[in-house]
mmCIF file with all atom_site columns, C-alpha atoms in Angstrom:
data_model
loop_
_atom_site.group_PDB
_atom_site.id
_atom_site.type_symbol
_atom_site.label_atom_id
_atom_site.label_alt_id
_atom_site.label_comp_id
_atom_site.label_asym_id
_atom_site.label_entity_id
_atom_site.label_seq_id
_atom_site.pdbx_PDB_ins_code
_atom_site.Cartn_x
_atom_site.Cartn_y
_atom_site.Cartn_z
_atom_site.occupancy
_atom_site.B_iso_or_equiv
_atom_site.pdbx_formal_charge
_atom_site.auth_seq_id
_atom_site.auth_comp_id
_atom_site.auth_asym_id
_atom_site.auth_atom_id
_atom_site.pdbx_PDB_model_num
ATOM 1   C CA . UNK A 1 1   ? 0.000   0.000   0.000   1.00 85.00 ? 24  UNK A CA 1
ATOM 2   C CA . UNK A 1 2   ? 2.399   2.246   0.624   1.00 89.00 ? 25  UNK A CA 1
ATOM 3   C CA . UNK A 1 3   ? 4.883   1.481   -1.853  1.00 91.00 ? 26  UNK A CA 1
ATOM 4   C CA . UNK A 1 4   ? 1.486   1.943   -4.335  1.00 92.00 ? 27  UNK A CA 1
ATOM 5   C CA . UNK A 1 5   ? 1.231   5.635   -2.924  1.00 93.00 ? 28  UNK A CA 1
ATOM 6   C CA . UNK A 1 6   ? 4.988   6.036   -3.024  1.00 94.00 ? 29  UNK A CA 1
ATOM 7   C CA . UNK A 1 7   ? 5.075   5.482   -6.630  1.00 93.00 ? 30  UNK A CA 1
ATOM 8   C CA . UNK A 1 8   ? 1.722   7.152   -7.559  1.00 93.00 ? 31  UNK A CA 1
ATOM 9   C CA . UNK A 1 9   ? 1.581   10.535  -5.208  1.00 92.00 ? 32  UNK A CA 1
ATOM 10  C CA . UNK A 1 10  ? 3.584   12.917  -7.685  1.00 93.00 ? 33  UNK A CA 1
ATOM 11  C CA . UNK A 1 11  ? 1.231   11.595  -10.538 1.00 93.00 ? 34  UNK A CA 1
ATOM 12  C CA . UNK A 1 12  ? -2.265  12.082  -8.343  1.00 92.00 ? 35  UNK A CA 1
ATOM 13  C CA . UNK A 1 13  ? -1.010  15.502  -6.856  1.00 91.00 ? 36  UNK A CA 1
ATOM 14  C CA . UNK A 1 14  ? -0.399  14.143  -3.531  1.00 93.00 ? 37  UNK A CA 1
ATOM 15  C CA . UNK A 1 15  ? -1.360  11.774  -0.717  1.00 95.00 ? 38  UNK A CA 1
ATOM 16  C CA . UNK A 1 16  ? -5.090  12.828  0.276   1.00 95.00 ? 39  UNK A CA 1
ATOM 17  C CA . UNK A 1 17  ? -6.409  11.999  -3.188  1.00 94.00 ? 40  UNK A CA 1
ATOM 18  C CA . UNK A 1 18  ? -5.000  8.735   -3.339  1.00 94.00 ? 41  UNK A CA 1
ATOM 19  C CA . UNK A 1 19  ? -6.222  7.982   -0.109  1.00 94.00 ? 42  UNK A CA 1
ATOM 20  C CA . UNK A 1 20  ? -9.929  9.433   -1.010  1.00 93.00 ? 43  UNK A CA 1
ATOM 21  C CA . UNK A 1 21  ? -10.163 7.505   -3.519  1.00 93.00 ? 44  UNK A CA 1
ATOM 22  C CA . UNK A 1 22  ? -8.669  4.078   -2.084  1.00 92.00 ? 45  UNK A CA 1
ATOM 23  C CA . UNK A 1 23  ? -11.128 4.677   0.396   1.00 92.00 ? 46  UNK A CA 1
ATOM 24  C CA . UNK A 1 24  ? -14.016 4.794   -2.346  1.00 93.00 ? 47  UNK A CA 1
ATOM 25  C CA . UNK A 1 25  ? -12.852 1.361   -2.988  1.00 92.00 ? 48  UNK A CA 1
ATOM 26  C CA . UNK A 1 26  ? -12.949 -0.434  0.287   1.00 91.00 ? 49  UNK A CA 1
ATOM 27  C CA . UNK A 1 27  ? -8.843  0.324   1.178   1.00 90.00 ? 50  UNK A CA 1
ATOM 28  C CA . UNK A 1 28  ? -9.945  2.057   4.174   1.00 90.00 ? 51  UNK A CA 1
ATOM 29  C CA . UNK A 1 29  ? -6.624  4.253   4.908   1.00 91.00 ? 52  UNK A CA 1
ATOM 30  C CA . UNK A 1 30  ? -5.731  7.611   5.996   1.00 93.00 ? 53  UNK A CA 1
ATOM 31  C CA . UNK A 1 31  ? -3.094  10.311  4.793   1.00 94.00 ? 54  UNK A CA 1
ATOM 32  C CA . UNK A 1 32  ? -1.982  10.412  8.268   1.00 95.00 ? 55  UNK A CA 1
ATOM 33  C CA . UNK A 1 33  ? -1.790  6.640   8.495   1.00 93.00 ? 56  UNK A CA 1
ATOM 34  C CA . UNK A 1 34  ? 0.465   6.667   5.378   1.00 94.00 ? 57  UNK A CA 1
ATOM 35  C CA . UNK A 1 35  ? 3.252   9.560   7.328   1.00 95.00 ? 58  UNK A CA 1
ATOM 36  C CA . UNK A 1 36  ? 3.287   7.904   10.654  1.00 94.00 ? 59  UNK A CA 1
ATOM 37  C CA . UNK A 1 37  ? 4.133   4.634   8.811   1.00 92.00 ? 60  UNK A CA 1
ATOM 38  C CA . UNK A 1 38  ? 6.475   6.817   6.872   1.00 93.00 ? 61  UNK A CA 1
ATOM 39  C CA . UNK A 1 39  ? 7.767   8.469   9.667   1.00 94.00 ? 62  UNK A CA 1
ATOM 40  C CA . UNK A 1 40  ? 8.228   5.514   12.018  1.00 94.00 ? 63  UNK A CA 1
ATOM 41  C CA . UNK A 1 41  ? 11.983  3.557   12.554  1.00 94.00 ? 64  UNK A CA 1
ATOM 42  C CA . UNK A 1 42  ? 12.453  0.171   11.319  1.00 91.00 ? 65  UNK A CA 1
ATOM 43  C CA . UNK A 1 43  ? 11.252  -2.414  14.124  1.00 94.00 ? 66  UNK A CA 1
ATOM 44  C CA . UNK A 1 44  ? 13.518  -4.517  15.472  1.00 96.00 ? 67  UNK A CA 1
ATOM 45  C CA . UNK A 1 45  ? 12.823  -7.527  13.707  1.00 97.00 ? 68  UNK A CA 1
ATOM 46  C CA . UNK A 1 46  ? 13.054  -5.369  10.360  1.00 95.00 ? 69  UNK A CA 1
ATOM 47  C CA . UNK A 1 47  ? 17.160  -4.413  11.299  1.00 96.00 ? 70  UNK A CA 1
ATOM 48  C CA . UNK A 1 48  ? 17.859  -8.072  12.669  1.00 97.00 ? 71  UNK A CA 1
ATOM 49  C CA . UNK A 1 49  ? 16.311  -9.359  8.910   1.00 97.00 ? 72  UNK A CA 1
ATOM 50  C CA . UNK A 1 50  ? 18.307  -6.954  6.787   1.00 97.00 ? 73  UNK A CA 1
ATOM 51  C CA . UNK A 1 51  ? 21.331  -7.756  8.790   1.00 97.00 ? 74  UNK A CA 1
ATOM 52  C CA . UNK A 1 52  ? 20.757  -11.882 8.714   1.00 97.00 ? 75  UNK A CA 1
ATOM 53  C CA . UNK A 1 53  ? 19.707  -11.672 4.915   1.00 97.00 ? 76  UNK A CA 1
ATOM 54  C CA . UNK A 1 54  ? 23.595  -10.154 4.676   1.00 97.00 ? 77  UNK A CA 1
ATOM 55  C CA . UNK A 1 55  ? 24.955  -12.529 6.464   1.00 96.00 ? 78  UNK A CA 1
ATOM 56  C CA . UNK A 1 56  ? 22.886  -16.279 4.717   1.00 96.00 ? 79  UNK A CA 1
ATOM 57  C CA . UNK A 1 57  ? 24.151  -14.592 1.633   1.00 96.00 ? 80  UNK A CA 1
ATOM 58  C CA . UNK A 1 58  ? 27.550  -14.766 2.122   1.00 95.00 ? 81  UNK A CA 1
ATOM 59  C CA . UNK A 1 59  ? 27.410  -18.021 3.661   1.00 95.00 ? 82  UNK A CA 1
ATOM 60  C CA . UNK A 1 60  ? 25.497  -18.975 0.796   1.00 95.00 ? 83  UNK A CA 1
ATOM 61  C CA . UNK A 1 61  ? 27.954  -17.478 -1.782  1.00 93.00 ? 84  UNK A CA 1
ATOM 62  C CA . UNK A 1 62  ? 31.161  -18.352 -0.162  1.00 92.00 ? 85  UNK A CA 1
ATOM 63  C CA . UNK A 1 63  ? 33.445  -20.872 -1.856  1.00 88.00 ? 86  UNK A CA 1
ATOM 64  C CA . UNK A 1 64  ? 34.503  -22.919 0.991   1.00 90.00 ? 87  UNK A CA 1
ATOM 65  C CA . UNK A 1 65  ? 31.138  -23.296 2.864   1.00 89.00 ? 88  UNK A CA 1
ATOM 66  C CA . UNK A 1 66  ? 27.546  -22.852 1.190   1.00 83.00 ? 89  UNK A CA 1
ATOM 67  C CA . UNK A 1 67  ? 29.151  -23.160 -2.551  1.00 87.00 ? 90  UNK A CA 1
ATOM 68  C CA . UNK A 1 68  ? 25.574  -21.504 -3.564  1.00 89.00 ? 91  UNK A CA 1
ATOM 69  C CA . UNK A 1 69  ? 24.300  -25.166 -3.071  1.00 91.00 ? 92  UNK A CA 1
ATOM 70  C CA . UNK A 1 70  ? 23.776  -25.185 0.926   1.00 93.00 ? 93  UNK A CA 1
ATOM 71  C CA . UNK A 1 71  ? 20.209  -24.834 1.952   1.00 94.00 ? 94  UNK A CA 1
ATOM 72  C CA . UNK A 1 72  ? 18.472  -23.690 4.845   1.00 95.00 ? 95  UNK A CA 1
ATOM 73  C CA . UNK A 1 73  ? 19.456  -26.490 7.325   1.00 96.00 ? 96  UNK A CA 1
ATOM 74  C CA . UNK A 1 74  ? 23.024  -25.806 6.431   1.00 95.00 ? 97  UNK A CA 1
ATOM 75  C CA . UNK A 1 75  ? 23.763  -22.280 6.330   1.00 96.00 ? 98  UNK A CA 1
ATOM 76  C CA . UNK A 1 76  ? 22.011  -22.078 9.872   1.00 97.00 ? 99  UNK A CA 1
ATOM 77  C CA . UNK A 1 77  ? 24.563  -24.803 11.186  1.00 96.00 ? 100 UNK A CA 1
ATOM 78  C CA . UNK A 1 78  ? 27.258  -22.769 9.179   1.00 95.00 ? 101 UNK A CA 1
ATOM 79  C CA . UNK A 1 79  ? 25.691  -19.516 10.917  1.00 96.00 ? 102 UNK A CA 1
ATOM 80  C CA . UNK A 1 80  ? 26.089  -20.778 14.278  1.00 96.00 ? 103 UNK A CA 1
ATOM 81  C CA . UNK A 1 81  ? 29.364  -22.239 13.801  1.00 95.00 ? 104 UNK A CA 1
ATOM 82  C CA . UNK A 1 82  ? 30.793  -18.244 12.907  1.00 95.00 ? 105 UNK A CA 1
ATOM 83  C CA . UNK A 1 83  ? 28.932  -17.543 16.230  1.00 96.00 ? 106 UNK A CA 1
ATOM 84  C CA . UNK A 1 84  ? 25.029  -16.056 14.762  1.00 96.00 ? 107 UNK A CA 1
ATOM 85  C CA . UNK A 1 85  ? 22.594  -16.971 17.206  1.00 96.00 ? 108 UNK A CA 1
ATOM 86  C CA . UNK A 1 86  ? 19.527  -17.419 14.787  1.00 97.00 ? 109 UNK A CA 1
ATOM 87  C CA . UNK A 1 87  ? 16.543  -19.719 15.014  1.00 97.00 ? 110 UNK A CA 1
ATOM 88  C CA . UNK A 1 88  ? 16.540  -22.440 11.818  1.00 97.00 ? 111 UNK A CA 1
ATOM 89  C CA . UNK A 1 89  ? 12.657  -21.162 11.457  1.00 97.00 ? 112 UNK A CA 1
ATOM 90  C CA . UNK A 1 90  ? 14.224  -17.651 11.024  1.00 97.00 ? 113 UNK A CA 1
ATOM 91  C CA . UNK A 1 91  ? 16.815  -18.349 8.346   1.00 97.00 ? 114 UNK A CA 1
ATOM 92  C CA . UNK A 1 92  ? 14.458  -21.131 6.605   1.00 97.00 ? 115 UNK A CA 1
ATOM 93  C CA . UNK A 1 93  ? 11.886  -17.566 6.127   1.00 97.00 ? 116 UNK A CA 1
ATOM 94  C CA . UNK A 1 94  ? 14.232  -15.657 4.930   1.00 98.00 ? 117 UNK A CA 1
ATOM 95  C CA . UNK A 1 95  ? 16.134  -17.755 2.788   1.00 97.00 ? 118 UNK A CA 1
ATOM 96  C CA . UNK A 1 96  ? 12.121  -18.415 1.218   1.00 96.00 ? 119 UNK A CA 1
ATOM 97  C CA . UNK A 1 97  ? 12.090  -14.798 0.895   1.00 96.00 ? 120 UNK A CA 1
ATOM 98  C CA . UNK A 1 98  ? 15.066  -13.943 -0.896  1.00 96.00 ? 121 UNK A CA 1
ATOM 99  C CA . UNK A 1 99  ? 14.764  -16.427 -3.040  1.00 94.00 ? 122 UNK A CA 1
ATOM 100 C CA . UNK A 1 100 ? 17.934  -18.410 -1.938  1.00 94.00 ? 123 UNK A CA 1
ATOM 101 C CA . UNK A 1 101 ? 17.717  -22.178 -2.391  1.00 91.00 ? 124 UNK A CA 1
ATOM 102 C CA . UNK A 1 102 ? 19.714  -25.509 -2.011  1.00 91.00 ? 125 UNK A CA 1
ATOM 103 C CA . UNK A 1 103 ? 20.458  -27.717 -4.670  1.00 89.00 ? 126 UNK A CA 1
ATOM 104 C CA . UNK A 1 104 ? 18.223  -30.578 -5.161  1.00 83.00 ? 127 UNK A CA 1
ATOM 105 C CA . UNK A 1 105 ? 19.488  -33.896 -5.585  1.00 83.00 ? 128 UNK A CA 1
ATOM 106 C CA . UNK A 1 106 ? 18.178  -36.519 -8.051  1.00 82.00 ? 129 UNK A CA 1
ATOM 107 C CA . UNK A 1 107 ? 16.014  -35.296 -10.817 1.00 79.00 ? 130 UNK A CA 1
ATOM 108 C CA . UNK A 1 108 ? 12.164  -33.522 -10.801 1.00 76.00 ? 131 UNK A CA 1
ATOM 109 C CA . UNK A 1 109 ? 9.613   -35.469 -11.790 1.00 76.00 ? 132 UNK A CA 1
ATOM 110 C CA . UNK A 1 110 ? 7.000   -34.501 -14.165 1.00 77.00 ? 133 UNK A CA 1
ATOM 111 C CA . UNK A 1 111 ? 4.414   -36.376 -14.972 1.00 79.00 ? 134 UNK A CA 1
ATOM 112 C CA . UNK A 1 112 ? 2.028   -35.431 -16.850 1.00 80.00 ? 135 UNK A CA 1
ATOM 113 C CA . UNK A 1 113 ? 2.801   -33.376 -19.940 1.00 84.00 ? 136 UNK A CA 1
ATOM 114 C CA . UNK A 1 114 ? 0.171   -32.248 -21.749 1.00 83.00 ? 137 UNK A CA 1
ATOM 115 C CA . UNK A 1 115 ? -0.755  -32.024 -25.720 1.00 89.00 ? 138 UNK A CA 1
ATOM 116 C CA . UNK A 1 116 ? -0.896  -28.639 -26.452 1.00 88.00 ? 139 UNK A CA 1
ATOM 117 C CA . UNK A 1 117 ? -3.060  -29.780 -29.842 1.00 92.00 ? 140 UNK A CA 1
ATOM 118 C CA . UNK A 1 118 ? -5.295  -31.859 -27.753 1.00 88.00 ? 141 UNK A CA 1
ATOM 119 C CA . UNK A 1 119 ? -8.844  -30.771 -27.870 1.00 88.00 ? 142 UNK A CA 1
ATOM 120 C CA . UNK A 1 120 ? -9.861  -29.308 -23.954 1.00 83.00 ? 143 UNK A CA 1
ATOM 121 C CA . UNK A 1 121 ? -13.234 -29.694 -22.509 1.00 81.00 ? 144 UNK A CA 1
ATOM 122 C CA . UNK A 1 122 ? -15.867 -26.846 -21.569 1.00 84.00 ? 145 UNK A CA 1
ATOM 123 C CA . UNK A 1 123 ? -15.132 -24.882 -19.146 1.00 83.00 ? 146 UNK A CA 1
ATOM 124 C CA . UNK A 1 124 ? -18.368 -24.704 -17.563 1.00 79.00 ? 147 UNK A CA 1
ATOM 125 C CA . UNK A 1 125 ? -17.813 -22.529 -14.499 1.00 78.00 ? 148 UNK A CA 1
ATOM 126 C CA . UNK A 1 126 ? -15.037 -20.174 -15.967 1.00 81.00 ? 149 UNK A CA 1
ATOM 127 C CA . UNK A 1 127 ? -12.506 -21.337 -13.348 1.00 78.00 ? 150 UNK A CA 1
ATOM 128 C CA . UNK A 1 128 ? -14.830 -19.172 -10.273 1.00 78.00 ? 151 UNK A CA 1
ATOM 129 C CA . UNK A 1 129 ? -15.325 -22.021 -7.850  1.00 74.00 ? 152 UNK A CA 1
ATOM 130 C CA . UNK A 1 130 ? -17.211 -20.295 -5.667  1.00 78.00 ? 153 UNK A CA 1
ATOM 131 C CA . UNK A 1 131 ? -20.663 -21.344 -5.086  1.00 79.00 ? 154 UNK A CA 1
ATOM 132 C CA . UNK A 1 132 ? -23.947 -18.902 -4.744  1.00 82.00 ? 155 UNK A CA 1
ATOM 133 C CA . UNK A 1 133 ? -25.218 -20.641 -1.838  1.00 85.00 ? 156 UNK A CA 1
ATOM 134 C CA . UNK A 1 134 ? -24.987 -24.247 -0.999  1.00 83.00 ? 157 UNK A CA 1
ATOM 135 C CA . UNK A 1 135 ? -25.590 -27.246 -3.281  1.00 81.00 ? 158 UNK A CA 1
ATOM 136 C CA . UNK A 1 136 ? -25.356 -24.968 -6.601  1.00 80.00 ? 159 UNK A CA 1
ATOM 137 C CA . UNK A 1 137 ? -21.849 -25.908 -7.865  1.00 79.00 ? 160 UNK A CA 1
ATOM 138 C CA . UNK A 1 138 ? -20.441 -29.418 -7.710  1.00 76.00 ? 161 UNK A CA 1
ATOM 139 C CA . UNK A 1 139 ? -16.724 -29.930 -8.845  1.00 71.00 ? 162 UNK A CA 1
ATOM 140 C CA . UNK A 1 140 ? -15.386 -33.611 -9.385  1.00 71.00 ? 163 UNK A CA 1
ATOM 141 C CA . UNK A 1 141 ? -12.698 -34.727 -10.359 1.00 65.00 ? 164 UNK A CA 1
ATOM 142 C CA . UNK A 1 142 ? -11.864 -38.534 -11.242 1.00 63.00 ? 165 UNK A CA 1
ATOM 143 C CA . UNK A 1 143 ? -8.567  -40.043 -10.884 1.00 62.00 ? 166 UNK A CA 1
ATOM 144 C CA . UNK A 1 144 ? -8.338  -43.969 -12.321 1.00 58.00 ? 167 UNK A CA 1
ATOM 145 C CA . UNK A 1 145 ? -6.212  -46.205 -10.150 1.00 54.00 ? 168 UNK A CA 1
ATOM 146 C CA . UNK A 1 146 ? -4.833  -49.772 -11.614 1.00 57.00 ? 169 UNK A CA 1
ATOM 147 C CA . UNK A 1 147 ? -5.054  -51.154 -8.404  1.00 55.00 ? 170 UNK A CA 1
ATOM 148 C CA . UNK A 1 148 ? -7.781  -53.302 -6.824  1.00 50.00 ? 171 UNK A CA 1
ATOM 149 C CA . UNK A 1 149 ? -10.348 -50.865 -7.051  1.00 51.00 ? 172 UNK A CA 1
ATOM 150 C CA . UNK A 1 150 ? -11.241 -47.410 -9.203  1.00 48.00 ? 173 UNK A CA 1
ATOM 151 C CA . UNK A 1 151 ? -11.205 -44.841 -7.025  1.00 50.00 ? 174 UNK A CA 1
ATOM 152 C CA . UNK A 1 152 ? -13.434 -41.480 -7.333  1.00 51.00 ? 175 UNK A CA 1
ATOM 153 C CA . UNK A 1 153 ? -12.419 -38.364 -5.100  1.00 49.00 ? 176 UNK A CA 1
ATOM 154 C CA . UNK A 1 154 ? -14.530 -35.641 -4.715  1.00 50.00 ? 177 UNK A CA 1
ATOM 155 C CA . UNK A 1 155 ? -12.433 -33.143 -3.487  1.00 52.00 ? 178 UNK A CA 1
ATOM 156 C CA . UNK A 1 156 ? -13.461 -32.029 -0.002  1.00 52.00 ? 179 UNK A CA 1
ATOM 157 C CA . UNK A 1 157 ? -14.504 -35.199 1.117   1.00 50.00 ? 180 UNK A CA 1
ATOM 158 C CA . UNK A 1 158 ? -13.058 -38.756 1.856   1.00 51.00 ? 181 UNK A CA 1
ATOM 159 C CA . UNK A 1 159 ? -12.330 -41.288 -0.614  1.00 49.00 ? 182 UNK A CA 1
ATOM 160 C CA . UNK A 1 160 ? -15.043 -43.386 -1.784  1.00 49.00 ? 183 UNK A CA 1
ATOM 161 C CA . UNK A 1 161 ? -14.735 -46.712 -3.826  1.00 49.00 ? 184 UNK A CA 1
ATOM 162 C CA . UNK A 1 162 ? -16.744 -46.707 -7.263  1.00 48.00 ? 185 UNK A CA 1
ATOM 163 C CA . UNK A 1 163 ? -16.394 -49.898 -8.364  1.00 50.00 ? 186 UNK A CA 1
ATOM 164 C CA . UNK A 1 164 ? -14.523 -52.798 -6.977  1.00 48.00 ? 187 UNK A CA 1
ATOM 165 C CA . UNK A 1 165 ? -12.872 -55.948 -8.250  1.00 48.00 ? 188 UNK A CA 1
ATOM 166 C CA . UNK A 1 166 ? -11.930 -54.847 -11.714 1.00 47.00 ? 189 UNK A CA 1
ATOM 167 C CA . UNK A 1 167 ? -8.401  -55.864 -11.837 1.00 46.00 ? 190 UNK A CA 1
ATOM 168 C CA . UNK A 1 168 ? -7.505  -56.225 -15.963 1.00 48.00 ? 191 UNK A CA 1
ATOM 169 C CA . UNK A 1 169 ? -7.980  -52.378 -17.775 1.00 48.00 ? 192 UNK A CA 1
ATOM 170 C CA . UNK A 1 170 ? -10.764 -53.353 -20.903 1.00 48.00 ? 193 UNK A CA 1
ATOM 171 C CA . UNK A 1 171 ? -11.327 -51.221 -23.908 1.00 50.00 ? 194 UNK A CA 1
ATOM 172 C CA . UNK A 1 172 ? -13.859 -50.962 -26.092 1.00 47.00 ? 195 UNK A CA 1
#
């Protein structure tokens, strides 16, 4: 929000009509809301963070410990080796923040990959799932199972067998 009025306020001539009209539109906030934010010193938590994010970086980066392939397990055992007293929870959020990662071993799976030429079915509800009251909008979806059984899940509820003791797959 404020970042929005930040970039906007020498465009709109100014906070106040920014705020007016956010205000019109259900962003209930006030001119002197956006100074005092303004106005008002880093907390705590907001320091300790830019100071951290400094330091997983170049434990991250560096050569002879993260190698850029250490994740957050890692650099918070490499952090408290150099002496940072830091929670794992803390350096797994900000690592998730930033955008730094581990490598992952082995390979990533993907499993379905679709035909792009493929004809695609209706869609009937124009992706809003969101029902008008209750009963009104049903979505299913099937998945086939060549196990013991065919399995139907309708998502939001439990698993519920459809029809048992087919084992061989039959075409028509």
């Amino acid at each position: 929000m404020i970042a929005f009025i930040d970039a906007h306020r020498s465009r709109f001539g100014g906070v106040a009509p920014i705020c007016r009209v956010l205000s019109q539109h259900g962003v209930r906030v006030a001119p002197r809301t956006y100074y005092a934010v303004k106005s008002r010193t880093p907390s705590k938590r907001c320091a300790r963070d830019a100071e951290l994010v400094e330091l997983i970086r170049s434990v991250h980066a560096d050569r002879a410990k993260g190698r850029g392939v250490a994740g957050y397990r890692k650099v918070w055992h490499l952090l408290r080796r150099d002496g940072v007293a830091v929670a794992r929870c803390t350096v797994a959020r900000l690592m998730r923040q930033e955008g730094i990662h581990g490598a992952v071993r082995g390979r990533r799976f993907r499993t379905t990959i679709a035909d792009p030429s493929a004809s695609r079915p209706a869609d009937l509800v124009q992706r809003s799932f969101r029902a008008a009251a209750p009963n009104r909008l049903w979505c299913v979806d099937f998945e086939r199972h060549e196990a013991l059984l065919d399995l139907a899940v309708v998502k939001g509820h439990r698993w519920r067998s459809v029809a048992a003791g087919r084992r061989e797959l039959r075409t028509a």
